[in-house]
Structure formats: C-alpha cells, structure tokens
Short mmCIF file of C-alpha atoms and ligand atoms in Angstrom, two decimals:
data_model
loop_
_atom_site.label_atom_id
_atom_site.label_comp_id
_atom_site.label_asym_id
_atom_site.label_seq_id
_atom_site.Cartn_x
_atom_site.Cartn_y
_atom_site.Cartn_z
CA MET A 389 23.78 81.54 -159.37
CA SER A 390 20.34 81.31 -159.51
CA ASP A 391 18.26 84.69 -161.64
CA PRO A 392 19.19 88.46 -160.56
CA ILE A 393 15.18 88.35 -159.31
CA THR A 394 15.60 85.09 -156.70
CA ASP A 395 18.68 86.62 -155.54
CA LEU A 396 17.14 89.94 -155.45
CA ILE A 397 14.65 89.02 -152.88
CA HIS A 398 16.64 86.51 -151.58
CA HIS A 399 18.98 89.07 -150.99
CA PRO A 400 22.33 88.52 -148.43
CA TYR A 401 22.67 91.67 -146.39
CA GLN A 402 20.75 91.52 -143.92
CA PRO A 403 20.18 94.06 -141.12
CA PRO A 404 22.69 93.97 -137.69
CA ALA A 405 20.29 93.01 -135.11
CA THR A 406 21.78 95.54 -132.59
CA PHE A 407 21.95 97.97 -135.16
CA ALA A 408 22.02 101.20 -132.11
CA ALA A 409 20.10 104.29 -132.86
CA PRO A 410 16.76 106.23 -130.28
CA GLN A 411 14.19 104.78 -132.44
CA PRO A 412 13.53 101.51 -132.75
CA GLY A 413 14.00 99.83 -136.27
CA VAL A 414 10.36 99.81 -138.50
CA PHE A 415 9.47 96.15 -138.09
CA LYS A 416 6.19 96.40 -141.62
CA ALA A 417 5.06 91.95 -142.51
CA SER A 418 2.19 89.91 -142.47
CA THR A 419 3.97 86.39 -142.89
CA VAL A 420 6.91 85.95 -140.86
CA PHE A 421 9.71 83.68 -142.03
CA PHE A 422 9.68 80.41 -139.43
CA ALA A 423 12.84 78.02 -139.65
CA ASP A 424 10.97 75.32 -140.10
CA VAL A 425 7.59 73.11 -139.50
CA ALA A 426 7.96 72.36 -136.22
CA ALA A 427 9.12 76.22 -135.14
CA MET A 428 5.75 77.53 -136.94
CA ARG A 429 3.64 74.64 -134.74
CA ALA A 430 5.07 75.80 -132.04
CA ARG A 431 4.82 79.29 -131.92
CA ASP A 432 1.60 81.14 -130.23
CA TRP A 433 0.54 84.21 -130.82
CA LYS A 434 -1.63 84.76 -127.98
CA THR A 435 2.21 85.66 -126.83
CA LYS A 436 5.03 88.57 -126.74
CA ALA A 437 7.27 85.25 -127.06
CA GLY A 438 7.28 84.80 -130.55
CA TYR A 439 6.22 86.12 -133.53
CA THR A 440 4.11 84.75 -135.93
CA TYR A 441 2.50 86.97 -138.55
CA GLY A 442 2.29 90.61 -139.14
CA LEU A 443 -1.27 91.32 -137.87
CA HIS A 444 -0.40 89.58 -134.09
CA GLY A 445 2.31 92.22 -134.22
CA THR A 446 5.76 93.12 -134.44
CA PRO A 447 9.57 94.16 -133.20
CA THR A 448 7.97 97.83 -133.77
CA THR A 449 4.22 97.17 -132.86
CA PHE A 450 5.21 95.45 -129.55
CA THR A 451 7.22 99.02 -128.91
CA LEU A 452 4.76 101.25 -128.49
CA GLU A 453 2.14 98.62 -126.96
CA GLU A 454 5.32 98.65 -123.94
CA ARG A 455 5.71 102.00 -124.05
CA LEU A 456 1.43 103.05 -123.83
CA ALA A 457 1.55 99.76 -121.37
CA THR A 458 4.01 101.77 -118.88
CA LEU A 459 2.48 105.65 -119.37
CA GLU A 460 -1.39 104.26 -118.00
CA GLY A 461 0.28 101.86 -115.74
CA GLY A 462 -0.89 98.72 -117.10
CA THR A 463 0.30 95.51 -117.88
CA ASP A 464 -0.52 94.66 -121.72
CA CYS A 465 -1.02 96.76 -124.44
CA LEU A 466 -3.68 95.98 -127.94
CA LEU A 467 -3.39 98.41 -130.78
CA VAL A 468 -6.83 99.06 -132.83
CA PRO A 469 -7.06 101.48 -136.39
CA SER A 470 -8.60 103.61 -134.00
CA GLY A 471 -9.83 105.50 -131.01
CA LEU A 472 -13.37 104.24 -131.65
CA ALA A 473 -12.11 100.76 -132.68
CA ALA A 474 -11.37 100.63 -128.93
CA ILE A 475 -13.83 101.46 -128.14
CA SER A 476 -15.78 98.90 -130.40
CA LEU A 477 -13.18 96.28 -129.10
CA VAL A 478 -13.92 96.42 -125.36
CA ALA A 479 -17.25 96.29 -126.00
CA PHE A 480 -17.28 93.14 -128.46
CA ALA A 481 -14.83 91.45 -126.08
CA LEU A 482 -17.16 91.82 -123.22
CA LEU A 483 -20.61 92.35 -123.48
CA LYS A 484 -22.91 89.02 -124.35
CA THR A 485 -26.72 88.85 -126.18
CA GLY A 486 -28.62 89.61 -123.17
CA GLY A 487 -26.56 91.98 -121.35
CA GLU A 488 -26.18 95.32 -120.75
CA VAL A 489 -23.70 97.85 -121.00
CA LEU A 490 -24.02 101.54 -118.69
CA ILE A 491 -22.82 104.31 -120.55
CA PRO A 492 -22.77 107.95 -119.19
CA ASP A 493 -24.90 110.81 -121.18
CA ASN A 494 -21.63 112.91 -121.33
CA ALA A 495 -19.54 110.01 -122.79
CA TYR A 496 -17.69 110.49 -126.35
CA GLY A 497 -20.92 110.88 -129.00
CA PRO A 498 -20.03 107.37 -131.07
CA ASN A 499 -19.24 105.37 -128.26
CA LYS A 500 -23.24 106.09 -127.67
CA ALA A 501 -24.28 105.21 -130.93
CA LEU A 502 -22.13 101.57 -130.88
CA ALA A 503 -25.02 101.27 -128.18
CA ALA A 504 -27.81 102.57 -129.73
CA GLY A 505 -26.45 100.33 -133.36
CA GLU A 506 -24.54 97.58 -133.58
CA LEU A 507 -24.91 95.94 -130.20
CA ALA A 508 -28.46 97.73 -130.03
CA ASN A 509 -28.28 94.42 -132.70
CA PHE A 510 -26.67 91.53 -131.32
CA GLY A 511 -29.25 91.26 -128.42
CA VAL A 512 -27.34 94.12 -125.79
CA SER A 513 -29.45 96.61 -124.28
CA HIS A 514 -28.28 99.61 -123.01
CA ARG A 515 -28.96 102.98 -120.33
CA PHE A 516 -26.86 105.49 -120.53
CA TYR A 517 -26.20 107.15 -116.47
CA ASP A 518 -25.41 111.06 -115.13
CA ALA A 519 -21.90 110.65 -114.22
CA MET A 520 -21.76 113.39 -111.52
CA ASP A 521 -23.94 111.08 -109.39
CA PRO A 522 -22.50 108.31 -108.13
CA GLU A 523 -25.95 107.16 -106.18
CA ASP A 524 -27.29 106.92 -110.27
CA LEU A 525 -25.27 104.80 -111.65
CA ALA A 526 -25.24 102.10 -109.07
CA ALA A 527 -29.07 102.07 -109.17
CA LYS A 528 -28.66 101.14 -112.76
CA LEU A 529 -27.04 98.46 -112.41
CA SER A 530 -27.93 95.56 -112.69
CA ASP A 531 -27.11 91.90 -112.77
CA ARG A 532 -27.57 92.37 -116.56
CA THR A 533 -24.93 94.75 -116.20
CA GLN A 534 -21.60 93.65 -117.99
CA LEU A 535 -19.33 96.38 -118.63
CA VAL A 536 -20.33 100.02 -117.01
CA TRP A 537 -18.38 103.24 -119.19
CA LEU A 538 -16.05 105.90 -117.14
CA GLU A 539 -14.74 109.37 -119.05
CA ALA A 540 -12.93 111.99 -117.37
CA ALA A 541 -13.38 114.57 -118.03
CA GLY A 542 -16.70 113.81 -120.02
CA SER A 543 -16.38 114.54 -124.19
CA VAL A 544 -17.81 118.78 -124.90
CA THR A 545 -19.69 118.95 -121.54
CA MET A 546 -16.14 118.62 -119.90
CA GLU A 547 -17.68 117.75 -115.68
CA PHE A 548 -14.90 115.76 -113.67
CA PRO A 549 -16.81 113.08 -112.18
CA ASP A 550 -15.73 111.51 -109.21
CA LEU A 551 -13.61 108.38 -110.58
CA PRO A 552 -12.98 106.49 -107.84
CA ALA A 553 -16.29 106.70 -106.44
CA LEU A 554 -17.64 105.18 -109.21
CA VAL A 555 -14.71 102.43 -109.62
CA ALA A 556 -16.22 101.48 -105.95
CA VAL A 557 -19.53 101.28 -107.15
CA CYS A 558 -19.07 98.47 -110.11
CA ARG A 559 -16.71 97.05 -107.93
CA GLU A 560 -19.10 96.92 -105.08
CA ARG A 561 -21.28 94.41 -108.05
CA GLY A 562 -17.80 93.22 -109.56
CA VAL A 563 -19.19 94.89 -112.89
CA VAL A 564 -16.01 95.00 -115.20
CA THR A 565 -15.44 99.67 -115.75
CA ALA A 566 -13.55 100.42 -118.92
CA LEU A 567 -11.89 103.75 -118.69
CA ASP A 568 -11.68 106.13 -122.32
CA ASN A 569 -8.33 107.78 -121.36
CA THR A 570 -7.80 110.45 -123.87
CA TRP A 571 -8.26 113.80 -122.14
CA GLY A 572 -6.11 112.01 -119.24
CA ALA A 573 -3.21 109.88 -121.56
CA GLY A 574 -2.23 108.80 -118.70
CA LEU A 575 -0.66 112.08 -117.93
CA ALA A 576 -2.94 113.91 -115.84
CA PHE A 577 -4.21 110.80 -113.10
CA ALA A 578 -3.09 107.02 -113.36
CA PRO A 579 -6.08 104.97 -114.21
CA PHE A 580 -4.42 102.01 -112.44
CA ASP A 581 -4.43 103.69 -109.45
CA LEU A 582 -7.07 106.04 -108.76
CA ASP A 583 -6.16 106.24 -104.87
CA GLY A 584 -2.71 105.39 -104.35
CA SER A 585 -3.76 101.95 -103.05
CA GLY A 586 -3.50 100.87 -106.58
CA GLN A 587 -7.40 100.54 -106.73
CA GLY A 588 -8.33 101.99 -110.76
CA VAL A 589 -10.01 100.56 -114.16
CA ASP A 590 -10.27 97.23 -115.33
CA VAL A 591 -9.94 99.06 -119.35
CA SER A 592 -8.23 101.73 -120.20
CA VAL A 593 -8.98 103.10 -123.76
CA HIS A 594 -6.59 105.78 -125.59
CA ALA A 595 -7.46 107.37 -128.46
CA LEU A 596 -3.65 108.10 -129.56
CA THR A 597 -5.34 109.92 -132.29
CA LYS A 598 -5.21 112.80 -129.57
CA TYR A 599 -1.90 113.51 -127.73
CA PRO A 600 0.26 110.41 -128.75
CA SER A 601 -0.22 111.97 -131.98
CA GLY A 602 -0.17 115.37 -131.19
CA GLY A 603 0.39 115.80 -134.50
CA GLY A 604 -3.39 115.74 -136.30
CA ASP A 605 -2.47 113.57 -138.78
CA VAL A 606 -2.36 109.61 -137.43
CA LEU A 607 -5.52 107.69 -136.30
CA MET A 608 -4.91 104.71 -133.78
CA GLY A 609 -6.07 103.07 -129.88
CA SER A 610 -5.12 100.90 -127.55
CA VAL A 611 -6.53 99.51 -124.53
CA ILE A 612 -4.84 98.71 -121.63
CA THR A 613 -5.61 96.44 -118.74
CA ARG A 614 -3.53 94.88 -116.12
CA ASP A 615 -5.13 91.86 -115.74
CA ALA A 616 -4.33 89.14 -117.99
CA ARG A 617 -7.50 87.24 -118.42
CA LEU A 618 -9.26 90.20 -119.32
CA HIS A 619 -6.40 91.06 -121.40
CA GLN A 620 -6.57 86.87 -123.11
CA ALA A 621 -10.46 88.09 -124.01
CA LEU A 622 -9.44 91.75 -125.26
CA LYS A 623 -6.81 89.62 -127.05
CA LEU A 624 -9.05 87.03 -128.51
CA THR A 625 -11.79 89.25 -130.56
CA HIS A 626 -8.90 91.62 -131.39
CA MET A 627 -7.34 89.45 -134.05
CA ARG A 628 -10.59 87.75 -134.66
CA MET A 629 -11.90 91.00 -135.18
CA GLY A 630 -8.14 91.70 -137.76
CA TRP A 631 -8.17 94.76 -136.34
CA GLY A 632 -4.77 94.61 -137.55
CA VAL A 633 -2.02 98.81 -137.72
CA GLY A 634 -0.29 100.67 -140.20
CA VAL A 635 3.39 100.35 -138.97
CA GLY A 636 3.49 103.83 -140.80
CA ASP A 637 1.41 104.84 -138.18
CA VAL A 638 2.90 103.33 -135.61
CA GLU A 639 6.86 104.73 -136.53
CA THR A 640 4.72 108.41 -136.09
CA LEU A 641 3.93 107.30 -131.87
CA LEU A 642 7.26 106.33 -131.22
CA ARG A 643 8.25 109.59 -132.98
CA SER A 644 5.74 112.14 -130.45
CA LEU A 645 5.17 109.56 -127.70
CA PRO A 646 8.65 111.18 -125.87
CA SER A 647 7.41 114.47 -126.53
CA ILE A 648 4.00 113.38 -125.08
CA ALA A 649 4.77 115.46 -121.21
CA LEU A 650 6.26 118.54 -122.39
CA ARG A 651 3.41 118.58 -125.40
CA TYR A 652 0.51 117.75 -123.01
CA GLU A 653 2.02 120.71 -120.31
CA ALA A 654 1.88 123.05 -123.41
CA HIS A 655 -1.56 122.73 -124.45
CA ASP A 656 -2.75 122.59 -120.70
CA ARG A 657 -0.74 125.99 -119.69
CA SER A 658 -2.59 127.68 -122.63
CA ALA A 659 -6.15 126.48 -122.73
CA ARG A 660 -6.09 127.24 -118.92
CA GLU A 661 -4.85 131.11 -119.30
CA ILE A 662 -7.62 130.81 -122.63
CA ALA A 663 -9.99 130.23 -120.06
CA HIS A 664 -9.45 132.37 -117.54
CA TRP A 665 -9.07 135.05 -119.89
CA LEU A 666 -13.18 134.41 -120.99
CA GLN A 667 -13.99 133.59 -117.97
CA GLY A 668 -13.68 137.95 -116.73
CA ARG A 669 -15.88 138.39 -121.21
CA ASP A 670 -19.57 139.16 -120.79
CA GLU A 671 -20.74 137.55 -123.71
CA ILE A 672 -19.46 134.06 -121.54
CA ALA A 673 -21.80 132.99 -120.26
CA GLN A 674 -19.58 129.34 -118.75
CA VAL A 675 -16.67 128.44 -118.99
CA LEU A 676 -16.39 124.26 -119.37
CA HIS A 677 -12.63 124.03 -117.85
CA PRO A 678 -12.29 121.00 -114.81
CA ALA A 679 -9.11 123.08 -112.94
CA LEU A 680 -11.04 125.73 -113.48
CA GLU A 681 -13.52 126.33 -110.05
CA GLY A 682 -16.99 126.69 -110.49
CA SER A 683 -16.58 124.75 -113.37
CA PRO A 684 -19.12 121.44 -113.01
CA GLY A 685 -16.55 118.65 -110.47
CA HIS A 686 -13.99 121.34 -110.52
CA ALA A 687 -13.45 119.74 -106.80
CA ASN A 688 -13.29 116.07 -108.41
CA TRP A 689 -10.72 117.42 -110.05
CA GLN A 690 -8.31 118.93 -107.81
CA ARG A 691 -9.19 115.72 -105.54
CA LEU A 692 -7.63 113.26 -109.20
CA CYS A 693 -5.76 115.52 -110.36
CA GLY A 694 -4.32 118.14 -108.85
CA ALA A 695 -1.51 116.39 -106.91
CA ALA A 696 -0.31 116.73 -110.74
CA ASP A 697 -1.84 119.61 -111.55
CA ARG A 698 -2.62 118.82 -115.55
CA ALA A 699 -5.78 119.32 -117.63
CA ALA A 700 -5.28 119.00 -121.56
CA GLY A 701 -6.01 121.80 -123.95
CA LEU A 702 -9.38 121.02 -123.57
CA PHE A 703 -12.10 123.02 -122.81
CA SER A 704 -15.85 124.82 -123.85
CA VAL A 705 -17.67 127.69 -123.28
CA VAL A 706 -21.42 128.45 -122.73
CA PHE A 707 -22.20 132.02 -124.87
CA ASP A 708 -24.31 134.18 -123.04
CA GLU A 709 -28.49 133.03 -124.95
CA ARG A 710 -28.68 136.63 -125.88
CA PHE A 711 -26.56 135.64 -128.90
CA SER A 712 -28.01 132.86 -131.22
CA ALA A 713 -27.15 129.60 -132.13
CA GLU A 714 -26.09 131.71 -135.32
CA ASP A 715 -24.43 134.40 -133.28
CA VAL A 716 -21.95 131.82 -132.33
CA ASP A 717 -22.01 130.40 -135.50
CA ARG A 718 -20.56 133.91 -137.59
CA PHE A 719 -17.88 133.57 -134.53
CA CYS A 720 -16.41 130.93 -135.12
CA ASP A 721 -16.48 131.59 -138.49
CA GLY A 722 -15.19 135.26 -138.05
CA LEU A 723 -12.13 133.57 -135.98
CA ARG A 724 -8.78 132.66 -137.94
CA LEU A 725 -6.16 131.02 -136.57
CA PHE A 726 -8.56 128.07 -134.31
CA ARG A 727 -9.31 126.30 -137.20
CA LEU A 728 -13.83 124.38 -137.29
CA GLY A 729 -12.50 120.98 -137.99
CA TYR A 730 -12.85 117.38 -135.66
CA SER A 731 -10.87 116.66 -132.57
CA TRP A 732 -7.41 117.98 -130.48
CA GLY A 733 -4.77 117.14 -128.89
CA GLY A 734 -3.22 118.95 -133.17
CA PRO A 735 -0.58 122.23 -132.98
CA ILE A 736 -3.15 123.86 -134.43
CA SER A 737 -6.08 125.05 -132.36
CA LEU A 738 -9.16 124.19 -132.92
CA VAL A 739 -13.19 125.21 -132.25
CA VAL A 740 -16.16 122.81 -133.21
CA PRO A 741 -20.07 124.72 -131.66
CA TYR A 742 -22.51 122.58 -130.56
CA ASP A 743 -25.94 122.03 -129.63
CA ILE A 744 -25.80 120.24 -126.95
CA GLY A 745 -29.45 119.27 -125.98
CA LEU A 746 -29.57 117.31 -129.44
CA MET A 747 -26.74 115.24 -128.09
CA ARG A 748 -28.73 114.20 -124.39
CA ASP A 749 -30.46 111.50 -122.99
CA ALA A 750 -33.14 113.30 -120.92
CA SER A 751 -34.13 110.80 -119.09
CA VAL A 752 -30.70 111.76 -117.15
CA ALA A 753 -30.12 114.68 -116.21
CA ARG A 754 -31.27 117.99 -117.71
CA TRP A 755 -28.72 120.65 -119.39
CA PRO A 756 -28.55 123.76 -117.16
CA HIS A 757 -28.07 126.04 -120.02
CA ARG A 758 -29.48 128.01 -122.56
CA GLY A 759 -27.35 129.49 -124.79
CA THR A 760 -24.26 127.91 -127.59
CA LEU A 761 -21.27 126.38 -126.58
CA VAL A 762 -18.28 125.32 -128.17
CA ARG A 763 -15.56 123.20 -127.53
CA PHE A 764 -12.01 125.05 -128.26
CA SER A 765 -8.59 122.66 -128.48
CA VAL A 766 -5.66 124.49 -127.36
CA GLY A 767 -2.67 123.91 -130.09
CA LEU A 768 0.92 125.37 -129.35
CA GLU A 769 1.13 128.74 -131.28
CA ALA A 770 1.65 131.70 -128.76
CA VAL A 771 -1.27 132.92 -126.20
CA GLU A 772 -1.00 136.32 -126.99
CA ASP A 773 -2.10 135.64 -131.23
CA LEU A 774 -4.99 132.65 -129.76
CA LEU A 775 -6.34 135.96 -127.53
CA ALA A 776 -6.43 138.83 -129.58
CA ASP A 777 -7.87 136.09 -132.39
CA LEU A 778 -11.05 135.80 -130.01
CA ALA A 779 -10.69 139.47 -128.88
CA GLN A 780 -12.15 140.66 -132.57
CA ALA A 781 -14.43 137.54 -133.00
CA LEU A 782 -15.80 138.25 -130.18
CA ALA A 783 -15.66 142.05 -131.36
CA ALA A 784 -17.30 141.77 -134.45
CA LEU A 785 -20.22 139.40 -132.89
C1 LIG B 874 -11.90 110.82 -131.66
C2 LIG B 874 -11.99 110.35 -129.07
C3 LIG B 874 -12.08 109.71 -129.06
C4 LIG B 874 -11.29 109.15 -130.98
O1 LIG B 874 -10.59 108.82 -131.82
P1 LIG B 874 -9.62 108.01 -133.18
O2 LIG B 874 -8.81 108.26 -133.39
O3 LIG B 874 -10.83 109.29 -133.87
O4 LIG B 874 -11.43 106.89 -133.23
C5 LIG B 874 -12.23 108.61 -127.80
N1 LIG B 874 -13.22 109.26 -127.38
C6 LIG B 874 -12.57 110.17 -127.80
C7 LIG B 874 -12.51 111.32 -125.85
C8 LIG B 874 -12.39 111.09 -127.79
O5 LIG B 874 -12.07 112.25 -127.77
#
C-alpha cells in the first residue's frame, strides 16, 4: 500500500478503450507516457502513428484534423489557435528573407497588416494585386514571388474572383498558392479541385472561428494541404512556433461540425432573402453579394459555386451617397436584432460599418463607390424579424 496521495495519482481504474458514443473522447495532455526508453526514442512526432507530446497532437485533435481535411478535400491538416494564426503559419513556413508575397487588395485586413509588420521586419516584401484581374497578378509575379494569397469572396467588399484563372497563372510560374477559404468553408466549392480535373490551390486556410464553430465563442484555425512536402514544411514551422490549441475548444468544434452544412445553408438562405430585399430599397446604392446578379464577380461565383448553389450568410451594402457616414452609424446604432460586432458565422446577426477608402491600396484599383459600406453577417433568427428590424432602422434615417 502506498500513500493515498500516490494511489490517487496511480489509480487502477482506466477508462475503457472502446467506449462507444456519438462524440469522440476528449483527451487532454501535455505529457504522454511511454512504456520504456526504447519506445520514447522510437516515437516520431512528425507522423500520426503515435503520440509524443500534447503540442504535437492528441486523439482528439487528430480526429478534428481528419474531419476538416475531409470537409475541404485535402489530405493533411494542422490546427492553430485562430484563423489569423493559420495565415501567419503559412507565411512563416513558406516565406524567406528577400522573397515576396502577393496579396489581393480586398484580402482579410490583418493578412495585409502581417505583411506590412513582421514580414517587412524579416526582409520579406509584399505587393497587392487586383483579385478581379488575373493579368494584374501575372504582371506582378516575379522571380522573388514565394507565395500568392487568394480569397473568395473578398473580405468585406465581397468581389468573387476567377479562382481557377488566378491559380492557373501561379501554377504556370510554379508559385505556391494559399487560399483563405473561410467564406467557402469547404461547402461552396472544393478548394483542391476547382475545375473537376483536380486542379486547385496548394494550401487552404480556414478560420474555424466562423462556420465550423457556429457559436461566436471559439477561436481556431486550420491549414490544409494535399501535398506531403508542403505539409511537412508547415508542420515543422507549426512545431517550432509552438502553436497548440486548447482541447476544450477542439471538443466544441467536434460538437458543432456535424451541423455545419445545415447551418451554412440556413445562413445563406436568409442572407439572400435579405440582400434581395435591400436591393429594392432606395436608401441602398448597391448590394454586394456574389450570388446576386449585378454583384462584382457574380459570373465567377456562378461558374464555381452554381452547382452547389451555396454562398454563406455574408453580404455588404453601399448606402446612397446622400447619407453621410454619421447617418449610416446612426442606422447601425438603431438596429435591435443585428448586433455590432466583428467576426461572423454565429447564431446572432451582426453589422459593421467600414470606410473602404482607408482599407485599399490606391495603386491597385480605385474603390468605385462614395457611400458608406455596411457588412452584414446574417444569423439564425427568423427572416421576417430581421427584415422588420432593418425596416425600422431605415425608416429612422
Ligand atoms: C475571421 C477571419 C479570419 C481570422 O480568423 P480569427 O479566428 O478571427 O483570427 C481570417 N480570414 C477571414 C476571411 C476571416 O473572416
């Protein structure tokens, strides 16, 4: 008999290995035990054949990685603490001093800020290109280009690029492409097979914070590939940066992932109905929603996503220029169901007003609108209630 304190730690009860239940087991670990020194020395943390340390994965994180790779049509997946960490993991793994990264001018803002901050400090330059013009991308590729970012639809302004054309331009020059696939979520189109013949992007990053979580409560990101060499490079950087994820958050994602397609379609249906309704309002100069005719890149959306007919729950509107930025702020403040807040993909509808002029690189393409832009993330409320909320806030203008 040892001291109860020791017995409590070396307890004889072990949970059954084959406990069958809908949800996978939640394994939390920094330390993982080895049977003997030989086993410790033989274990390779770079493969999924065994477990070495919590930071390198647990049965729970491996389960989520497998499911996300399946969702997006890739073979390997790495989890990181946020969508932005997924973007920086790709940058740190694939860019070297003296190289250059090309970023669409309508990309997720913090991706551009990372390039202007840490990447510039490390001697990596960046240029912005017009995502709607594959020739502009082709003209900006050089011997120094080490990575090209893609995003569909563009953040906030929602232009839908000709992804297969942009990927073809990069493939011809042997440049690695990375797609921010948060909007498509693996549901609107297949990032690794854009044209049905297996041509696709090299890397897909996904802010799991959005639709995979669906709750507005978890931050996580994924980096998915189908190229073993690329995955190894990303895995080594992932390890050296030490970007582990909390297993409680992984558990939450495993709980919400099975309903992602249902939720995505519900957000999509409501967003399209509200976007159509706003198109008919004279306060609104333009609705920017890739599935709506007349929206920039609608034909590109139709070609890539028309078969699945999916388009997320996100759109923006440009107010008529007779309304000042202050008027539009008052419109946002006047909404009751739509809350003010960043991010998207959760059950509660959100709005954010943006000054696009401040977000764009003047040398790329002029932002054509003068009115203020408001980005809507449509939640899971009843559409009639959301329309009534918008109607009362517009009436107060
Ligand atoms: C939200 C978002 C991210 C970043 O995700 P976080 O988890 O908030 O860091 C990256 N890209 C896009 C397009 C996003 O919308």
